[in-house]
CSV table of C-alpha atoms and ligand atoms in Angstrom, one decimal:
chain,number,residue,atom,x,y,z
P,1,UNK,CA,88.0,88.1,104.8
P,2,UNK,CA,88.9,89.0,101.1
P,3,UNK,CA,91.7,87.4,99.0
P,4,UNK,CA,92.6,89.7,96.7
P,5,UNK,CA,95.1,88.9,93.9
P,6,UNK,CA,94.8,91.9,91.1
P,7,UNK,CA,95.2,95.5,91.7
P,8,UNK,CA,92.1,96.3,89.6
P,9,UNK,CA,90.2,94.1,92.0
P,10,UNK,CA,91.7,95.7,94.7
P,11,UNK,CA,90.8,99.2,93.5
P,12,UNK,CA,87.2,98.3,93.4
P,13,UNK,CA,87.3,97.4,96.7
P,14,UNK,CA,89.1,99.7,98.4
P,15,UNK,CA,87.1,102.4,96.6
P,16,UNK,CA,83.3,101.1,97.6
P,17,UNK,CA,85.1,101.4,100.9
P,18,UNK,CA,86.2,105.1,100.2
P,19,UNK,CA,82.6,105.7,99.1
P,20,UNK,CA,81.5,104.8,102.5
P,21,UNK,CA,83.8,106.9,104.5
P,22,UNK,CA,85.6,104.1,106.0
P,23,UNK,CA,89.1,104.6,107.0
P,24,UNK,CA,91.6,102.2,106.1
P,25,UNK,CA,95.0,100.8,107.9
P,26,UNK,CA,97.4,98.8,105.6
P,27,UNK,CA,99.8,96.5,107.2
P,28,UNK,CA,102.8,96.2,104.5
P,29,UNK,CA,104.0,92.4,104.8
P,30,UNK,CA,106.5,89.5,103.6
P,31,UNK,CA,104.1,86.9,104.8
P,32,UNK,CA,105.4,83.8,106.9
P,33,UNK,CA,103.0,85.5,110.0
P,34,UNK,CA,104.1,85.6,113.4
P,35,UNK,CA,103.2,88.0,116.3
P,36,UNK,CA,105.4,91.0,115.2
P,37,UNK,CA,103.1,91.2,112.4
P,38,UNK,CA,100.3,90.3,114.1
P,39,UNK,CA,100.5,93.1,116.5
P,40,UNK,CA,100.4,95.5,113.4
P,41,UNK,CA,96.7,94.0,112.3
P,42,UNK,CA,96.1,94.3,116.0
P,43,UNK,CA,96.7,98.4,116.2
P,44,UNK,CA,95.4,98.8,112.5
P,45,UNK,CA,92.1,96.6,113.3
P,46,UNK,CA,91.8,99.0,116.7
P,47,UNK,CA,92.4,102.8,114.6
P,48,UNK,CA,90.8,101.8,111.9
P,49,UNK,CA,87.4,100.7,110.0
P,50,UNK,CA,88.7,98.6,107.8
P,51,UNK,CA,92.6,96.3,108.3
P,52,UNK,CA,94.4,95.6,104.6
P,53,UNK,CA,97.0,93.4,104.8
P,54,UNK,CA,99.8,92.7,102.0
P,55,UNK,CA,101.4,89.5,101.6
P,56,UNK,CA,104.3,90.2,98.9
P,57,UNK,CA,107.9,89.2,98.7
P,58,UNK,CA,109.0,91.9,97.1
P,59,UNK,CA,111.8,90.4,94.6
P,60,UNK,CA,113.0,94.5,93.8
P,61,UNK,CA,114.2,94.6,97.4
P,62,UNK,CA,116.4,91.2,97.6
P,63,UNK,CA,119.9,91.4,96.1
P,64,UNK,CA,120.7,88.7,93.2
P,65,UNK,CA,122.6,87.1,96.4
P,66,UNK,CA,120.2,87.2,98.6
P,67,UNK,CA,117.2,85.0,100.3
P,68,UNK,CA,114.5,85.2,97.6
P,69,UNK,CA,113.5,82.3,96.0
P,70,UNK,CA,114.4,80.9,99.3
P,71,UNK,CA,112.1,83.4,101.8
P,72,UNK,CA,109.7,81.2,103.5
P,73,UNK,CA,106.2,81.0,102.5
P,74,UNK,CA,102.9,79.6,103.7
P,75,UNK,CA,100.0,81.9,102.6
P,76,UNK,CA,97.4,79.5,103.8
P,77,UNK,CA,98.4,79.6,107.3
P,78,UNK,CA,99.2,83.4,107.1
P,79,UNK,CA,95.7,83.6,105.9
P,80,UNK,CA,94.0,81.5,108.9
P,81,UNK,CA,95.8,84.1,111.2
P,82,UNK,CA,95.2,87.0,109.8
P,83,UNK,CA,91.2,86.1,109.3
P,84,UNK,CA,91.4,85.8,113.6
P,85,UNK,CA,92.6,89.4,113.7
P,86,UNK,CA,89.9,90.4,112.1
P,87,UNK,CA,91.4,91.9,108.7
P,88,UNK,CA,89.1,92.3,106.1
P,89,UNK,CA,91.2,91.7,103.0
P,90,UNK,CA,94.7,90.4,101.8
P,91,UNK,CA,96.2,91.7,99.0
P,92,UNK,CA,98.6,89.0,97.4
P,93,UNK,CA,99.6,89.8,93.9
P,94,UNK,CA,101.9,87.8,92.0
P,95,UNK,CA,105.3,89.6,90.7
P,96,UNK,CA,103.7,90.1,87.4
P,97,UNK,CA,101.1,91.8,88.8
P,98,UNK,CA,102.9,94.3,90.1
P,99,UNK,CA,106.0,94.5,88.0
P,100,UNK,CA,105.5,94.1,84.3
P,101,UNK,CA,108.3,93.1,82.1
P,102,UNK,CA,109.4,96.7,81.1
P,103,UNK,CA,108.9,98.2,84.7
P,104,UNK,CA,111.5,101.0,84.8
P,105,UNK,CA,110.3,103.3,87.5
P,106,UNK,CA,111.7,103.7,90.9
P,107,UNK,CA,111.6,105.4,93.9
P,108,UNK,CA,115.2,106.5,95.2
P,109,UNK,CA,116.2,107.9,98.5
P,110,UNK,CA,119.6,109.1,99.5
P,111,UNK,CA,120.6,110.3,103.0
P,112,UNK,CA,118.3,108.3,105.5
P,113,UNK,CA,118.4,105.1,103.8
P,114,UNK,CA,122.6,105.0,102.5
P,115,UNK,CA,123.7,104.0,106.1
P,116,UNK,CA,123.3,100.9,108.6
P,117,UNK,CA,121.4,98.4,106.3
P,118,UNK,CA,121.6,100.7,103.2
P,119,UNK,CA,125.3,100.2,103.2
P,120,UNK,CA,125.3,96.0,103.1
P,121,UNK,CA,122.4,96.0,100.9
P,122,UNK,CA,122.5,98.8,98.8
P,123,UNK,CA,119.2,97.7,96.7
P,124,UNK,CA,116.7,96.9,99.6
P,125,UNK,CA,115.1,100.3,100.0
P,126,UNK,CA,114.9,101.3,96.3
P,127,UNK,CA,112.8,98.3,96.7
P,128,UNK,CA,110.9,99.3,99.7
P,129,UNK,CA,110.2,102.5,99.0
P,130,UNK,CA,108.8,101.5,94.9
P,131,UNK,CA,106.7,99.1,96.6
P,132,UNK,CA,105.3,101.2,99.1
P,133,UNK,CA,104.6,103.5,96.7
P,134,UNK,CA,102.5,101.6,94.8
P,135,UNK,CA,100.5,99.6,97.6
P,136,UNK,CA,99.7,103.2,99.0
P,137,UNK,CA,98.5,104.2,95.5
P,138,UNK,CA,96.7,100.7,95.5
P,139,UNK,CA,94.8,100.8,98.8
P,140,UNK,CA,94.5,104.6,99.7
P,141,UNK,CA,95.3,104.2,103.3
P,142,UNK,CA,94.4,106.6,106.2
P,143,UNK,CA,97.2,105.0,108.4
P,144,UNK,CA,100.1,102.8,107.4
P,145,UNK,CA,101.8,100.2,110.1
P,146,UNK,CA,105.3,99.4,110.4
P,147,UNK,CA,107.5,97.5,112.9
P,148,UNK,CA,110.1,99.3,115.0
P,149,UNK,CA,112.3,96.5,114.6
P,150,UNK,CA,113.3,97.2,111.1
P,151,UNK,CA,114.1,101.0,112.6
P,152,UNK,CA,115.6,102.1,109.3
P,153,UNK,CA,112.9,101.1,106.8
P,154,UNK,CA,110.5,102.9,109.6
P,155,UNK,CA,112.3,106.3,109.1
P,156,UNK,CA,113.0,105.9,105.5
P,157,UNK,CA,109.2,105.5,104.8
P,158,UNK,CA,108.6,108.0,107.4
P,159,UNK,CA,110.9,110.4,105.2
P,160,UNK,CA,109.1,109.5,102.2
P,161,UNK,CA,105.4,110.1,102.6
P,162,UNK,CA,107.0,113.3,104.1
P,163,UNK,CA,109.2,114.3,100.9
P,164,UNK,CA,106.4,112.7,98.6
P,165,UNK,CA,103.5,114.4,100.1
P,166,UNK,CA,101.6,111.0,101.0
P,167,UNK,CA,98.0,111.5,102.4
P,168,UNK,CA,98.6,109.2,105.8
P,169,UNK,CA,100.0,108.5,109.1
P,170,UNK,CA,102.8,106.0,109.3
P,171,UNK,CA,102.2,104.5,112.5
P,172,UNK,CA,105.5,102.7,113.9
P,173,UNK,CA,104.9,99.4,116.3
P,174,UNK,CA,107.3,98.1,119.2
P,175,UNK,CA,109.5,95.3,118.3
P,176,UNK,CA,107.7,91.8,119.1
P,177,UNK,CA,110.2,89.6,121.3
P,178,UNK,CA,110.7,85.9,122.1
P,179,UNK,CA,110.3,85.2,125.9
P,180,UNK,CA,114.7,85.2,125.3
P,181,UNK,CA,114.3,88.4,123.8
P,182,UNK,CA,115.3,87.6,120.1
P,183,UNK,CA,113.4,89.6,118.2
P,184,UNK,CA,111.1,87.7,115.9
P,185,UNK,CA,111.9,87.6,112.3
P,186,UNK,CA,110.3,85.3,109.8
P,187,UNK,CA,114.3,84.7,108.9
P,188,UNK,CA,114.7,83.0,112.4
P,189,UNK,CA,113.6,80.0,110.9
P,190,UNK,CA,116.4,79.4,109.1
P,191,UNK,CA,118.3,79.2,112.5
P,192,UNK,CA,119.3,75.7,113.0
P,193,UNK,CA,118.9,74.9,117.3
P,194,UNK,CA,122.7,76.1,117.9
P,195,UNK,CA,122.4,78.9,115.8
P,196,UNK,CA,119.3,79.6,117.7
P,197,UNK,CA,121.0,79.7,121.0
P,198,UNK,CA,123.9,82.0,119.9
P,199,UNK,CA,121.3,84.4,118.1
P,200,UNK,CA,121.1,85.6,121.7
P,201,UNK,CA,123.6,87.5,121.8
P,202,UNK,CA,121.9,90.8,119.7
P,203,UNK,CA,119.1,91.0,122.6
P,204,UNK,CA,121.8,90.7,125.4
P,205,UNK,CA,124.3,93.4,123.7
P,206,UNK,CA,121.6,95.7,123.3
P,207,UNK,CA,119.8,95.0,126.6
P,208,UNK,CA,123.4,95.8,128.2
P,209,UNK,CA,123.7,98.9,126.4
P,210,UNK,CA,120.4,100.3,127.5
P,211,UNK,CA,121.4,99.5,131.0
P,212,UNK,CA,124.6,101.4,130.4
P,213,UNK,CA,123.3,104.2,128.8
P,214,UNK,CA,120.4,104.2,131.7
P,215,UNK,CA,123.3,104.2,134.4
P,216,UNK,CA,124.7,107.3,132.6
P,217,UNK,CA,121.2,109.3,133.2
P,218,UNK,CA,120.7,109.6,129.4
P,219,UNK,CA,117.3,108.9,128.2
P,220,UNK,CA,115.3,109.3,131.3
P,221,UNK,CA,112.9,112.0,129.6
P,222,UNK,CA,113.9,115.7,129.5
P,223,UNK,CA,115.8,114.9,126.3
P,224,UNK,CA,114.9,116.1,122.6
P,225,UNK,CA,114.2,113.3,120.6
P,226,UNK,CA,116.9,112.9,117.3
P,227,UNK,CA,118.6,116.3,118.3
P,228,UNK,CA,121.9,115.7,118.7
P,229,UNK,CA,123.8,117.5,121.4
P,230,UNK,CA,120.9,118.9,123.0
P,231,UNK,CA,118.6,117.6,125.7
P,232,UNK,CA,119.2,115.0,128.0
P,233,UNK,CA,120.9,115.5,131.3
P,234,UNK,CA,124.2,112.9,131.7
P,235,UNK,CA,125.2,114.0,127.7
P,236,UNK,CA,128.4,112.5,127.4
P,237,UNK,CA,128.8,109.1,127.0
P,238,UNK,CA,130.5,108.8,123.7
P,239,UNK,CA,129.1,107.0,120.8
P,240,UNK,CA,132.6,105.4,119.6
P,241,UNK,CA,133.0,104.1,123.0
P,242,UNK,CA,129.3,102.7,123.3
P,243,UNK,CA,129.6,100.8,119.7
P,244,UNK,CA,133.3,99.5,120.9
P,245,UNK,CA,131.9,97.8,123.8
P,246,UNK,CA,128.8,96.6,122.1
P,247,UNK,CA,131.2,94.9,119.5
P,248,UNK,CA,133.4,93.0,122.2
P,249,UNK,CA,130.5,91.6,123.5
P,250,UNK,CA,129.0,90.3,120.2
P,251,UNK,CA,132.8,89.1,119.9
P,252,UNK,CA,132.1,87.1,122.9
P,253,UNK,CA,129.8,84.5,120.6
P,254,UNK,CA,132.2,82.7,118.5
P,255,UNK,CA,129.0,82.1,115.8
P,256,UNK,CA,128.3,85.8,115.5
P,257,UNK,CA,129.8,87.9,112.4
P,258,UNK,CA,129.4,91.2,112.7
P,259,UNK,CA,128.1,93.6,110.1
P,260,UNK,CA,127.5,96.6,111.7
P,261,UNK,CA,127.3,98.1,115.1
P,262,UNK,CA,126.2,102.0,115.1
P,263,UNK,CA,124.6,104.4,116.6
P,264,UNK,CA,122.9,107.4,114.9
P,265,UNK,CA,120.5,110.2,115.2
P,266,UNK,CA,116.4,108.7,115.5
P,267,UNK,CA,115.3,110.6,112.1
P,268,UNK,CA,118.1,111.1,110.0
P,269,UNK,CA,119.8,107.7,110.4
P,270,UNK,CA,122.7,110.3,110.5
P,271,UNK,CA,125.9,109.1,112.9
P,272,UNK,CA,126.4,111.3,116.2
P,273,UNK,CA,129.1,111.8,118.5
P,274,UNK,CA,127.8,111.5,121.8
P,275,UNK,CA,124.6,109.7,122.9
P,276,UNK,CA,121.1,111.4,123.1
P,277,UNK,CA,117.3,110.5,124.2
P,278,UNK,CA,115.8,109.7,120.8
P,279,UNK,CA,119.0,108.5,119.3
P,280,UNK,CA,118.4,104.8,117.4
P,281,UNK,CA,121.3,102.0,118.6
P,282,UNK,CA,121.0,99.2,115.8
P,283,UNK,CA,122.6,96.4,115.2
P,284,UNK,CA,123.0,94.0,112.2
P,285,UNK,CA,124.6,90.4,112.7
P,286,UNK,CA,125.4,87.5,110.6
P,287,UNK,CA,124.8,83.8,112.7
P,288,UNK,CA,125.4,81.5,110.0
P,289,UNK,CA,124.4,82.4,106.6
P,290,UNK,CA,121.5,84.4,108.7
P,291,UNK,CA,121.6,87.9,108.7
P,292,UNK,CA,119.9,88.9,111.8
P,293,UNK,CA,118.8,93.3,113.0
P,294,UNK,CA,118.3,94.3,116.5
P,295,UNK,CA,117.9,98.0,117.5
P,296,UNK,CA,116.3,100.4,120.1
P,297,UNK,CA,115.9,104.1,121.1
P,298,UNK,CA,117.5,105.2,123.5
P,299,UNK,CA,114.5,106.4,125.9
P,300,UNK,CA,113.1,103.2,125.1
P,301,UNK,CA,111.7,100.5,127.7
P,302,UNK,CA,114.5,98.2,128.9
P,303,UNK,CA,114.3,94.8,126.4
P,304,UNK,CA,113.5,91.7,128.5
P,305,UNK,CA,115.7,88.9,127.9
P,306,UNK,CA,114.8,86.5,130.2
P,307,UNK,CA,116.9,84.5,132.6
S,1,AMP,P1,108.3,91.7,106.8
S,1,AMP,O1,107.3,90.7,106.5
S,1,AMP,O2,109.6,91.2,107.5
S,1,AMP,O3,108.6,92.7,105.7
S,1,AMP,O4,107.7,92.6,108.0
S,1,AMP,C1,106.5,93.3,107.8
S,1,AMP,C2,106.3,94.3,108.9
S,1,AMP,O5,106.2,93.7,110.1
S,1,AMP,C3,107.4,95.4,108.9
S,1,AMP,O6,106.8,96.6,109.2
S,1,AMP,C4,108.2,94.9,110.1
S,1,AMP,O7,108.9,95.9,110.7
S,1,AMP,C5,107.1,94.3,111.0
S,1,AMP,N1,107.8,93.4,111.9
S,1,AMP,C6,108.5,92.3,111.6
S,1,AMP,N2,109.0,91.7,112.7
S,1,AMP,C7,108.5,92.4,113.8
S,1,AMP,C8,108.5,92.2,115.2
S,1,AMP,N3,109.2,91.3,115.7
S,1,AMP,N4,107.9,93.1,115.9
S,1,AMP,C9,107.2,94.1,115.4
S,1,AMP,N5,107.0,94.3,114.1
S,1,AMP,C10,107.7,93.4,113.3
């Protein structure tokens, strides 16, 4: 496997590769590997000839407030596991690298990414989407794999290489679970064992959400996926109502501080009034100082949360 640290090493790389006809998956990451990640390399390494992995924390995407310097790190390990899934090189550049000292060009969305996370961290997908942009411009990839549990960032980038004109498939993965059904995070290390326990409580509201919105016959196929108000059979159940109940069970864990709750169409993050197959259900919680996402679609496979 290839360590990579410098974009013009990178290039020649990636372009002996080109030269050869060989298709390319990139699988964007923070480092700090665990299985969600994994199973990215895992569908990249089966689509594709050859798997790229980035390991960057990306400091244009953290608010001066936020978890940067603090973000956990261990690129050796990530390395070790990454070399077992059979990807052929990490690209790891250092800040400089990819931002020099008079960097002042961005890539700005409004619309899909202003809402849900957008609206508590108003800075994160500037950062994304620059990023992106230049590890796509970087790496040339045929496909590009993302996890469906950061559901926004998916249909932001989504909406990008649309608007932009990108030459790839963004290829969106299911959202890796603990055997409780926490959704695994690199930030649920910072949960201290109580913390851990209460943390629960995302997997649970939205696993009794699904059931609800399964008891109302929405999402059982026949719907049109992100159309709002068209579709499904059962249309009806109201969103406001939905989000209100989702909210009093969150209230039910004292440790839980709730930063948003809402409900919105699947493409255009856009809030809608009643519920629809293909709609996205997302969640952002504080436990602690830890801010933690949940989401799914409706349509989706019920989450296991164990007993
Ligand atoms: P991060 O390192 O947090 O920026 O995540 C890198 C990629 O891994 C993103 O596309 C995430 O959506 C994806 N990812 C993170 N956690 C999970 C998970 N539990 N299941 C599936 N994908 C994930």
């Amino acid at each position: 496997m290839l360590i990579v640290k410098t974009i013009a090493e990178a290039r020649r790389i990636v372009w002996r590769w080109k030269a050869e006809e060989r298709t390319i998956g990139l699988c964007p990451t923070m480092g700090y590997l665990h299985e969600g990640h994994l199973s990215l390399m895992q569908a990249s390494v089966r689509d594709n000839d050859i798997t790229v992995a980035s390991i960057f924390v990306n400091p244009m995407q953290f608010a001066p407030n936020e978890d940067l310097t603090k973000y956990p790190r261990d690129f050796e390990r990530d390395c070790k596991m990454l070399e077992k899934e059979g990807v052929d090189m990490v690209f790891a550049p250092e800040p400089s690298e990819m931002y020099r000292d008079d960097f002042c060009t961005f890539v700005d969305m409004t619309v899909v990414s202003e809402g849900l996370c957008g609206r508590s961290r108003p800075v994160m997908f500037r950062g994304v989407c620059t990023v992106l942009t230049k590890l796509i411009n970087i790496i040339y990839p045929n496909r590009m794999y993302m996890g469906k549990k950061d559901a926004q960032q998916l249909a932001v980038v989504r909406r990008m290489v649309r608007d932009l004109n990108f030459n790839l498939k963004v290829v969106g993965c299911p959202t890796v679970r603990e055997s409780d059904g926490l959704a695994k995070s690199s930030r649920n290390t910072y949960l201290s064992p109580e913390q851990r326990q209460a943390s629960r409580i995302l997997s649970r509201t939205l696993r009794h959400a699904q059931e609800t919105i399964a008891a109302a016959g929405i999402g059982q196929g026949g719907g049109e996926a992100g159309a709002d108000g068209a579709g499904s059979a059962g249309a009806g159940l109201s969103s406001a109502d939905m989000i209100a109940r989702m909210e009093e069970e969150l209230r039910t864990e004292p440790m839980a501080d709730i930063d948003y709750v809402e409900i919105v169409d699947g493409l255009s993050m856009q809030p809608v009034q009643t519920l629809h197959e293909g709609d996205l259900v997302a969640m952002a919680v504080r436990i602690g100082d830890t801010r933690l996402i949940d989401n799914f679609i409706v349509g989706d496979p019920l989450i296991e949360i164990g007993e």
